[in-house]
CSV table of N, CA, C and O in Angstrom, one decimal:
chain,number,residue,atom,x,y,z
A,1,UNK,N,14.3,-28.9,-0.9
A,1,UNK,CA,14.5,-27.6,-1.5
A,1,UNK,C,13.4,-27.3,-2.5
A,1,UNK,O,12.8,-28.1,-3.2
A,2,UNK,N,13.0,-25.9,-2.4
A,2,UNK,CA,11.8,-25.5,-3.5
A,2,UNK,C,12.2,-25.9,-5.1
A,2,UNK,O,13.2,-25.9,-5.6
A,3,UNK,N,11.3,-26.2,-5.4
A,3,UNK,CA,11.5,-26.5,-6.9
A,3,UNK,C,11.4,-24.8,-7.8
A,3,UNK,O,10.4,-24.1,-7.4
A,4,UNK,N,12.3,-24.2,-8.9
A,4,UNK,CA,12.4,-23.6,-9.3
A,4,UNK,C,11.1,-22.7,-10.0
A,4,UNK,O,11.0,-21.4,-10.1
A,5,UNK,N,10.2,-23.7,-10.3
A,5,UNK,CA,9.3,-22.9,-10.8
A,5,UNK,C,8.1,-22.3,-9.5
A,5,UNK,O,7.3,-21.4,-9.6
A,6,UNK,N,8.3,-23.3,-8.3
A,6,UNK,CA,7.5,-22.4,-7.4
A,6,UNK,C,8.2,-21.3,-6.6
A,6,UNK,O,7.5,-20.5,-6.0
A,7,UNK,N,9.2,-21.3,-6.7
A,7,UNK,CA,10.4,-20.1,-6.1
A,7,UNK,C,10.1,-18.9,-6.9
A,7,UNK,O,9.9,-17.8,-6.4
A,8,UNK,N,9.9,-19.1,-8.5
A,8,UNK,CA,9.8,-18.0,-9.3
A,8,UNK,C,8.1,-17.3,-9.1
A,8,UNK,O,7.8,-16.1,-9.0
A,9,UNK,N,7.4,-18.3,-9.0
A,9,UNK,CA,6.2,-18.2,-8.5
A,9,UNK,C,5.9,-17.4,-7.0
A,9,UNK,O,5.1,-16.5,-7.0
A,10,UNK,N,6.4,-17.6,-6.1
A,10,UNK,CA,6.3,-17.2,-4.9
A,10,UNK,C,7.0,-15.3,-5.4
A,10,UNK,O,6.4,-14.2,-5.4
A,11,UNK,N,8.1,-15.5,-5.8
A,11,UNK,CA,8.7,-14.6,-6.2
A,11,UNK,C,7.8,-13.0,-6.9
A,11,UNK,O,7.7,-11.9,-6.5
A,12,UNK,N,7.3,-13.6,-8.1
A,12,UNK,CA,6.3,-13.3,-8.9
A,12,UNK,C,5.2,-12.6,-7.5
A,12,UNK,O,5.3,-11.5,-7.1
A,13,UNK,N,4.6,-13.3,-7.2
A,13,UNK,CA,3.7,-13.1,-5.9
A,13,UNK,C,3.6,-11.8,-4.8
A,13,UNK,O,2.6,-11.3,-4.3
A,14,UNK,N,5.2,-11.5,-4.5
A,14,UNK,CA,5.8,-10.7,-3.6
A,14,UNK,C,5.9,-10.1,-4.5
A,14,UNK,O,5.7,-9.0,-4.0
A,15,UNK,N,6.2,-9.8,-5.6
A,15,UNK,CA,6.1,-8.8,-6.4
A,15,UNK,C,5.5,-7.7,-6.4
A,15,UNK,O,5.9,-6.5,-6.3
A,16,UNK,N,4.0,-8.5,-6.5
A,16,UNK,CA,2.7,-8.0,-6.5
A,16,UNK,C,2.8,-7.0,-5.6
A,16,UNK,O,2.9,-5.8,-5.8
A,17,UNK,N,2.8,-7.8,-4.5
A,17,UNK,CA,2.4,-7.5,-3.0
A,17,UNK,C,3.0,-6.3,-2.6
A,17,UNK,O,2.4,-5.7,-1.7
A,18,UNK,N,4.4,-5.6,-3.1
A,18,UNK,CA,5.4,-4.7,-2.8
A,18,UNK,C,5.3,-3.9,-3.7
A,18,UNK,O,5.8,-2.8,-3.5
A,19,UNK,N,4.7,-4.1,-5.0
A,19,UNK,CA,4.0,-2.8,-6.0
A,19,UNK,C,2.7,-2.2,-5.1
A,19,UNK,O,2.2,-1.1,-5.3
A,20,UNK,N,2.6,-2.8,-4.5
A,20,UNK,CA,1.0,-2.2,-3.6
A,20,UNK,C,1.9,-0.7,-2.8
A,20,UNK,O,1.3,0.4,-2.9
A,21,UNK,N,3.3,-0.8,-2.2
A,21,UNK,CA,3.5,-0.3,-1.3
A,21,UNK,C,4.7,0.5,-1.9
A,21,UNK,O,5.4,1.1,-1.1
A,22,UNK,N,5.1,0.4,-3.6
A,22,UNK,CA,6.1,1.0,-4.2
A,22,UNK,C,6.0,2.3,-5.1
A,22,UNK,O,6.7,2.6,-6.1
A,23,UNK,N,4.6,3.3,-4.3
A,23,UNK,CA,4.5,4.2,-5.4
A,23,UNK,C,3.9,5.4,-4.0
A,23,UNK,O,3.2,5.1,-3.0
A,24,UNK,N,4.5,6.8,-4.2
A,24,UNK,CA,4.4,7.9,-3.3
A,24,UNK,C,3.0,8.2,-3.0
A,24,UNK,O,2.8,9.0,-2.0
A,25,UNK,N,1.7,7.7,-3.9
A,25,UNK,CA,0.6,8.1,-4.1
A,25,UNK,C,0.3,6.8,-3.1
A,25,UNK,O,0.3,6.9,-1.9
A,26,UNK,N,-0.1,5.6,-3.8
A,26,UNK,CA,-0.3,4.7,-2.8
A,26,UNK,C,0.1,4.7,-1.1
A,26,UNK,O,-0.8,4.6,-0.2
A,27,UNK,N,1.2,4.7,-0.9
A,27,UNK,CA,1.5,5.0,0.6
A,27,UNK,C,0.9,6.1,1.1
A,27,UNK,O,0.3,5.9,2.1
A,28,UNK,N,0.8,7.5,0.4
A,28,UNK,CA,-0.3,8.3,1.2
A,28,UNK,C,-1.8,7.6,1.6
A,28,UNK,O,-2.1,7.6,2.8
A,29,UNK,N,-2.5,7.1,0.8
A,29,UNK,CA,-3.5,6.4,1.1
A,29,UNK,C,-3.3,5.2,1.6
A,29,UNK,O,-4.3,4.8,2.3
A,30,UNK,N,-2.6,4.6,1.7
A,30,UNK,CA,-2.5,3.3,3.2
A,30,UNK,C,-2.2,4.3,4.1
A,30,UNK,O,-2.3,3.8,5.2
A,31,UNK,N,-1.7,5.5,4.3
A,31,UNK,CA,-0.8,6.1,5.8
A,31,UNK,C,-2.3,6.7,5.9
A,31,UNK,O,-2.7,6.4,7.1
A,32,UNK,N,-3.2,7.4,5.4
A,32,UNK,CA,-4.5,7.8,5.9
A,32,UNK,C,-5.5,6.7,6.5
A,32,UNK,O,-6.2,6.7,7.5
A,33,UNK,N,-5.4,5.6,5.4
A,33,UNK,CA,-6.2,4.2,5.7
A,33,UNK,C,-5.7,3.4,7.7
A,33,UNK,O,-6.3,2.6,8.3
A,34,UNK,N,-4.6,4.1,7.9
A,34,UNK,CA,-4.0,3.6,9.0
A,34,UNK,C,-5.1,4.1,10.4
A,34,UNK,O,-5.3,3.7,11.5
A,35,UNK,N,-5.6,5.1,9.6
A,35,UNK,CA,-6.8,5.5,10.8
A,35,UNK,C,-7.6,5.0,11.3
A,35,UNK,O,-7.9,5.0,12.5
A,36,UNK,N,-8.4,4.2,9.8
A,36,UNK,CA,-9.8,3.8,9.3
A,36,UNK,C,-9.8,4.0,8.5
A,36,UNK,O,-9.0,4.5,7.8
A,37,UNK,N,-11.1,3.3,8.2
A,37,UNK,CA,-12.0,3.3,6.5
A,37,UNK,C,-12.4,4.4,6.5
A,37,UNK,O,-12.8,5.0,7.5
A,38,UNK,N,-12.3,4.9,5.0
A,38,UNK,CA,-12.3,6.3,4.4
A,38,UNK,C,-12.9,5.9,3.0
A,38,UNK,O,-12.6,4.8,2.4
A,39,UNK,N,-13.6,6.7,2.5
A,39,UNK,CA,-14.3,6.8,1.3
A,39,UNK,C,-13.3,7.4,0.2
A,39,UNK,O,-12.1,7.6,0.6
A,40,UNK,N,-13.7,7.6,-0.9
A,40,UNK,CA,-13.0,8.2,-2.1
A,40,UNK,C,-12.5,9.7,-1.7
A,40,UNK,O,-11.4,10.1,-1.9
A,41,UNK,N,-13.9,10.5,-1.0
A,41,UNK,CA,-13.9,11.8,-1.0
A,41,UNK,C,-12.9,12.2,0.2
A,41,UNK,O,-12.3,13.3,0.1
A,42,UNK,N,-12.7,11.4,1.1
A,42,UNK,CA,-12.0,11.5,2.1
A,42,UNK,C,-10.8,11.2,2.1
A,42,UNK,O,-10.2,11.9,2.8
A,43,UNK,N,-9.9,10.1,1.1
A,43,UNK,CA,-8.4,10.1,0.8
A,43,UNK,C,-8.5,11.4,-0.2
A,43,UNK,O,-7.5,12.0,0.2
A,44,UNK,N,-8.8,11.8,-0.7
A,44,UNK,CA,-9.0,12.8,-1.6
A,44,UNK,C,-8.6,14.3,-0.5
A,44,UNK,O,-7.5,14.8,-0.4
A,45,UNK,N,-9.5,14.6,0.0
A,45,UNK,CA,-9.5,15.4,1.1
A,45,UNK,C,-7.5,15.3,1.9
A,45,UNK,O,-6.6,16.2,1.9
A,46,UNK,N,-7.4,13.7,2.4
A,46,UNK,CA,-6.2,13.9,3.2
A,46,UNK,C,-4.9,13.8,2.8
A,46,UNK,O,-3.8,14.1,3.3
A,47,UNK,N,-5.3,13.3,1.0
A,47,UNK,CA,-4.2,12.8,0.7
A,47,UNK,C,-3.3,14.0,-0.6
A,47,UNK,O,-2.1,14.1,-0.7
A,48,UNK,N,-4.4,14.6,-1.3
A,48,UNK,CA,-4.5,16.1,-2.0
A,48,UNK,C,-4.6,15.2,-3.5
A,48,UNK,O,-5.0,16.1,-4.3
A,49,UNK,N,-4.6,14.1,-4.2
A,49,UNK,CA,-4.9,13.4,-4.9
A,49,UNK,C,-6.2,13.6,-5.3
A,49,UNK,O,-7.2,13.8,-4.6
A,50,UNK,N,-6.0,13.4,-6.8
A,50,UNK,CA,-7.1,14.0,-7.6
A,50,UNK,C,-8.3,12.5,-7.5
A,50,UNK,O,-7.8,11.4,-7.2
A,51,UNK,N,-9.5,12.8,-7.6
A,51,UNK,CA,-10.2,11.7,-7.6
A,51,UNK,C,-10.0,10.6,-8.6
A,51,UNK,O,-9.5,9.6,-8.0
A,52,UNK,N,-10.0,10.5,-9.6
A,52,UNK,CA,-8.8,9.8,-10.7
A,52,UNK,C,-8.2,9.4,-10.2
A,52,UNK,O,-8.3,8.2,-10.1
A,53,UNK,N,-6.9,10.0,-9.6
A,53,UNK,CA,-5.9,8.9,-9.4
A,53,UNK,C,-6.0,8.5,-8.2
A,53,UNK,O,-5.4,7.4,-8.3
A,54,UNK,N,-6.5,8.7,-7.0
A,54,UNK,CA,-7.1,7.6,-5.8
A,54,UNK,C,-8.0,6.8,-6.5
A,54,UNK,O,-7.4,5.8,-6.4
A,55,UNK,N,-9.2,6.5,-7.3
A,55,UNK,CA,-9.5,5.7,-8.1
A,55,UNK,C,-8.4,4.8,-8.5
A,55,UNK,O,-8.1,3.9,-7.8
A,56,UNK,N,-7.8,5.0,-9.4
A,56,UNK,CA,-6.7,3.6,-10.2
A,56,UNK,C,-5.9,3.6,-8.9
A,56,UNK,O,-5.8,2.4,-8.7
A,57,UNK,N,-5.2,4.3,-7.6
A,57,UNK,CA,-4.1,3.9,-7.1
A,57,UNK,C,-5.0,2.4,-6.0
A,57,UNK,O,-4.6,1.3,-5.6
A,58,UNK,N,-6.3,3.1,-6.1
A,58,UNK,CA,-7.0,2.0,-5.0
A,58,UNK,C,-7.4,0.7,-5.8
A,58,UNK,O,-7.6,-0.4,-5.2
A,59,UNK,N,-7.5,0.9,-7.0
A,59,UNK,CA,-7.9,-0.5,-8.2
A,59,UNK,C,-6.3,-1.5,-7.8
A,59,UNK,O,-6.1,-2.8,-7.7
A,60,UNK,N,-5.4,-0.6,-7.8
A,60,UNK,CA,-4.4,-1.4,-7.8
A,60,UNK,C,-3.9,-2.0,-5.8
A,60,UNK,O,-3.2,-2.9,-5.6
A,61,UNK,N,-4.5,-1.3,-5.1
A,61,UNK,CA,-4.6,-1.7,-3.7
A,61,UNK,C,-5.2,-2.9,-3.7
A,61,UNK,O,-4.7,-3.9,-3.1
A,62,UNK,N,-6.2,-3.0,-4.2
A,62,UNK,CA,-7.3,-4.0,-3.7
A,62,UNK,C,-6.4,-5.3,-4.7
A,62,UNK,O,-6.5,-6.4,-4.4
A,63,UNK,N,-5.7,-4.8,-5.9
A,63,UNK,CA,-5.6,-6.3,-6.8
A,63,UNK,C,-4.5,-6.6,-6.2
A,63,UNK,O,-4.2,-7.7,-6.4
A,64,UNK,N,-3.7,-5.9,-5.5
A,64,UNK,CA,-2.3,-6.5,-4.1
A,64,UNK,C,-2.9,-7.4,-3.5
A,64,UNK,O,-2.5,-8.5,-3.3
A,65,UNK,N,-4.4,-6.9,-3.1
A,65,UNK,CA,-4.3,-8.0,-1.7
A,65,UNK,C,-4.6,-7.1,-0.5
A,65,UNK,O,-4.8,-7.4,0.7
A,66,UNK,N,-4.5,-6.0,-0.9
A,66,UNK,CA,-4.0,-4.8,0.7
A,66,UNK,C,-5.0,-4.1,1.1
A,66,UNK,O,-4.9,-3.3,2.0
A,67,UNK,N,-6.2,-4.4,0.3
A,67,UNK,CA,-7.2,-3.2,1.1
A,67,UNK,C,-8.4,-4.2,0.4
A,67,UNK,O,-8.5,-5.0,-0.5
A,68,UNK,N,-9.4,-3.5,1.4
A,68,UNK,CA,-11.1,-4.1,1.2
A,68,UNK,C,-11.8,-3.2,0.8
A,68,UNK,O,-11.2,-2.1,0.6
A,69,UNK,N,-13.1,-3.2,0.6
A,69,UNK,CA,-14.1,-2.0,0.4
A,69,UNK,C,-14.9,-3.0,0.8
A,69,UNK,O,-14.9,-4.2,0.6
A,70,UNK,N,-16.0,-2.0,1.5
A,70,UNK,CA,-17.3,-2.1,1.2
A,70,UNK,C,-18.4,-1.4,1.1
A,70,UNK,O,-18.3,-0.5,1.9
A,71,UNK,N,-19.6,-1.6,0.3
A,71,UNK,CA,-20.8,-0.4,0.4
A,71,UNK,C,-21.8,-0.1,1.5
A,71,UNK,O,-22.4,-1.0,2.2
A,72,UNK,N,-22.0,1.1,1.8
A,72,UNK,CA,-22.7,1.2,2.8
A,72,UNK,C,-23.5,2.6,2.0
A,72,UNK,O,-23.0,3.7,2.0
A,73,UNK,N,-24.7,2.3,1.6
A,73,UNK,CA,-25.7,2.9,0.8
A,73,UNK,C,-24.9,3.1,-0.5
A,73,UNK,O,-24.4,2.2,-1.3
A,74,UNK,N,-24.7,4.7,-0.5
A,74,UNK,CA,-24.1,5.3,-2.2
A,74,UNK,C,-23.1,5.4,-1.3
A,74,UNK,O,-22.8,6.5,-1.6
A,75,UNK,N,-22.3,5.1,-0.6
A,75,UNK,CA,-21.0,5.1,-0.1
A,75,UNK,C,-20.2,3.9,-0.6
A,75,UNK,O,-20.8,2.8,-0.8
A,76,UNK,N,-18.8,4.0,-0.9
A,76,UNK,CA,-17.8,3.3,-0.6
A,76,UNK,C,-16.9,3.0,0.2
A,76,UNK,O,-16.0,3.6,-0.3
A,77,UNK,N,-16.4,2.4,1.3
A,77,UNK,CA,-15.6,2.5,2.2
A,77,UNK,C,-14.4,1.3,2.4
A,77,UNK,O,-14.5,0.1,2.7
A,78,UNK,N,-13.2,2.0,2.1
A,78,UNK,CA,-12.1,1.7,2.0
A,78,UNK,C,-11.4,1.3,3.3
A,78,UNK,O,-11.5,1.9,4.3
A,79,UNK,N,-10.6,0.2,3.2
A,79,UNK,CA,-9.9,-0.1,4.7
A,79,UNK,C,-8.7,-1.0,4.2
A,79,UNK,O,-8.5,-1.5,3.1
A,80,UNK,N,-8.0,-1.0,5.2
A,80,UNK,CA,-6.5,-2.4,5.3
A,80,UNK,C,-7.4,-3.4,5.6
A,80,UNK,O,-8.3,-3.5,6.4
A,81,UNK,N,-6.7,-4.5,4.7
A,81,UNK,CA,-7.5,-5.8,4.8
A,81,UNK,C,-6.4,-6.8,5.7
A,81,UNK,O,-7.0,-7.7,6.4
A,82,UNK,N,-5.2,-6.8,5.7
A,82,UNK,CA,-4.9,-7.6,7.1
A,82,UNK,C,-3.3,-6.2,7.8
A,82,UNK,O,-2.5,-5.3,7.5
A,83,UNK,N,-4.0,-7.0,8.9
A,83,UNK,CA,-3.3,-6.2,10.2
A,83,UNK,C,-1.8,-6.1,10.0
A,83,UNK,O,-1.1,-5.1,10.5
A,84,UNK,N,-1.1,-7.3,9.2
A,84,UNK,CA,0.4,-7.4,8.7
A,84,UNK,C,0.8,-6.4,7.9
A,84,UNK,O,2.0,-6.0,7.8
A,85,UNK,N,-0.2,-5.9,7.3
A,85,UNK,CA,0.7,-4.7,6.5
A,85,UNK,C,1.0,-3.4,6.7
A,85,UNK,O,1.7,-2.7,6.0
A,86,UNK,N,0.1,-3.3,8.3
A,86,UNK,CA,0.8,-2.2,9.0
A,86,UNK,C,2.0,-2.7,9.8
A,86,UNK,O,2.9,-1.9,10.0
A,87,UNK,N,2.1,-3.5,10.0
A,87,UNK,CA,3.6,-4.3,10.3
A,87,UNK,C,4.8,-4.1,9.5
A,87,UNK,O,6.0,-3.9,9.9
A,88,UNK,N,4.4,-4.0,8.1
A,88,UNK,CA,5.2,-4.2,7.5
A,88,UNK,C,5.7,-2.4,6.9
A,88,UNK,O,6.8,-2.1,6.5
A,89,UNK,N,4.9,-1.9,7.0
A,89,UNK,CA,5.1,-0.1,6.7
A,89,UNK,C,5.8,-0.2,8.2
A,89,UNK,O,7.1,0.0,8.1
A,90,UNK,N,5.3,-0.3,9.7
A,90,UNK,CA,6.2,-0.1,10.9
A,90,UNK,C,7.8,-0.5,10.9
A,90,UNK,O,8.7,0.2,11.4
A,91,UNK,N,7.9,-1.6,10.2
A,91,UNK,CA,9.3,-2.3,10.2
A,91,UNK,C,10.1,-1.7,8.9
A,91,UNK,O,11.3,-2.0,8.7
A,92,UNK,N,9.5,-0.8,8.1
A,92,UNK,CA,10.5,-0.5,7.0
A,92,UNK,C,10.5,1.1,7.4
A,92,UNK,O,11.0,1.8,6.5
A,93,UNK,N,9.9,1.9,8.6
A,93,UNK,CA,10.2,2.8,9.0
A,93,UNK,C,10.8,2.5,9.9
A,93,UNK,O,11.6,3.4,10.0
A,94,UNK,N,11.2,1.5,11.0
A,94,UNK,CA,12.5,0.6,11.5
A,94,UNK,C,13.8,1.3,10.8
A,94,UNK,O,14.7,2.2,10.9
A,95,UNK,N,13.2,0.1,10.0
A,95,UNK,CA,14.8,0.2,8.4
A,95,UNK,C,15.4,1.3,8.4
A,95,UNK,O,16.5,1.5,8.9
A,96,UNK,N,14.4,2.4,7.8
A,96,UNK,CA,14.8,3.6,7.6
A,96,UNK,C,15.6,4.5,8.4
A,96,UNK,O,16.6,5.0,8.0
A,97,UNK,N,14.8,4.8,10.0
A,97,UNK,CA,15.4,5.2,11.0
A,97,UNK,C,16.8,4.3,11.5
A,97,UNK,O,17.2,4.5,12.7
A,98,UNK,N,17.6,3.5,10.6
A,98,UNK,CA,18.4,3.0,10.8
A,98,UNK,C,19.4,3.1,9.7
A,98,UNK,O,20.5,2.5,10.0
A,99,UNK,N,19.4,3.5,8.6
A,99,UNK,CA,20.0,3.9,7.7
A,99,UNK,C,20.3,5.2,7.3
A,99,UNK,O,19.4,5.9,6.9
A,100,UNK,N,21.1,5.4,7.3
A,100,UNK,CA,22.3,6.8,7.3
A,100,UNK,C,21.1,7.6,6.5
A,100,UNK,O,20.3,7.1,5.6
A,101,UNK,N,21.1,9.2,7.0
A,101,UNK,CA,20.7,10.3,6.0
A,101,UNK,C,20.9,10.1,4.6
A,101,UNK,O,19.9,10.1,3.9
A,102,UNK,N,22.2,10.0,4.2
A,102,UNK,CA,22.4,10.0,2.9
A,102,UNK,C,21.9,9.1,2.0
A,102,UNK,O,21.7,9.4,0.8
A,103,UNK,N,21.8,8.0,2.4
A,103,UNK,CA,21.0,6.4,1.6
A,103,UNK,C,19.5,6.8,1.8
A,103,UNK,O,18.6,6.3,1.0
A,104,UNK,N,19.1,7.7,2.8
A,104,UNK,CA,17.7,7.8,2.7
A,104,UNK,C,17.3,8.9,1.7
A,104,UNK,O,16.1,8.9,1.3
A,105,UNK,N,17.9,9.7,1.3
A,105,UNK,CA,18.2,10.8,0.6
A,105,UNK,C,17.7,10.2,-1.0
A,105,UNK,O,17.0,10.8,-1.9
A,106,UNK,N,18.3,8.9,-1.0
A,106,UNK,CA,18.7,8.6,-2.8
A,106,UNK,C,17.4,8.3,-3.4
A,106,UNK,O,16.8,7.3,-3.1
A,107,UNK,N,17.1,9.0,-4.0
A,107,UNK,CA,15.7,9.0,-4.8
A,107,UNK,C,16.0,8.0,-5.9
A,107,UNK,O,14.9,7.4,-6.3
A,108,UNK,N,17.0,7.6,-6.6
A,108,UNK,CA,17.1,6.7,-7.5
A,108,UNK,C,16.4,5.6,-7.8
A,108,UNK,O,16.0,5.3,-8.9
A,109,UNK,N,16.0,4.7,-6.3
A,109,UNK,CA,15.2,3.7,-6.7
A,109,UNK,C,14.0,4.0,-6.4
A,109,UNK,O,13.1,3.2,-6.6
């Protein structure tokens, strides 16, 4: 059986990884990223997000784990860094489509 402090650890971890995918601004920019790699000006463009905040929402993509960049001249180019986490947005639109109108409704959490 795991020992407690790596349970809280692993824990801690997934944390992380589901703050990547727990904010309305973020998910627009992985749901555009689902295309391709896109630059700043381009989530900006699909996403209606101000340059500022695709800036910090993508600082905090990349420190998840969930996205890459790389430069190509004065370009930046943004992408999903593993293929699992379009798995994992597929399977929690699963969920969803399986969960009554009204629970989908509850903006609470």
């Amino acid at each position: 059986m795991e020992n407690t402090e790596a349970k809280l650890s692993k824990i801690r971890l997934l944390s992380k990884l589901f703050k990547g995918f727990a904010d309305y601004s973020r998910l627009m920019i992985f749901y555009s990223l689902l295309e391709g790699e896109k630059t700043v000006s381009e989530l900006v463009e699909a996403s209606g997000i101000s340059q500022s905040g695709i800036s910090n929402h993508l600082k905090c993509l990349r420190e998840c784990d969930l996205l890459i960049d790389r430069q190509d001249g004065k370009y930046v180019y943004y992408s999903i860094k593993d293929e699992r986490a379009k798995e994992i947005l597929l399977l929690a639109e699963k969920m969803m489509a399986d969960i009554s109108e009204e629970k989908y409704q509850c903006m609470r959490y």
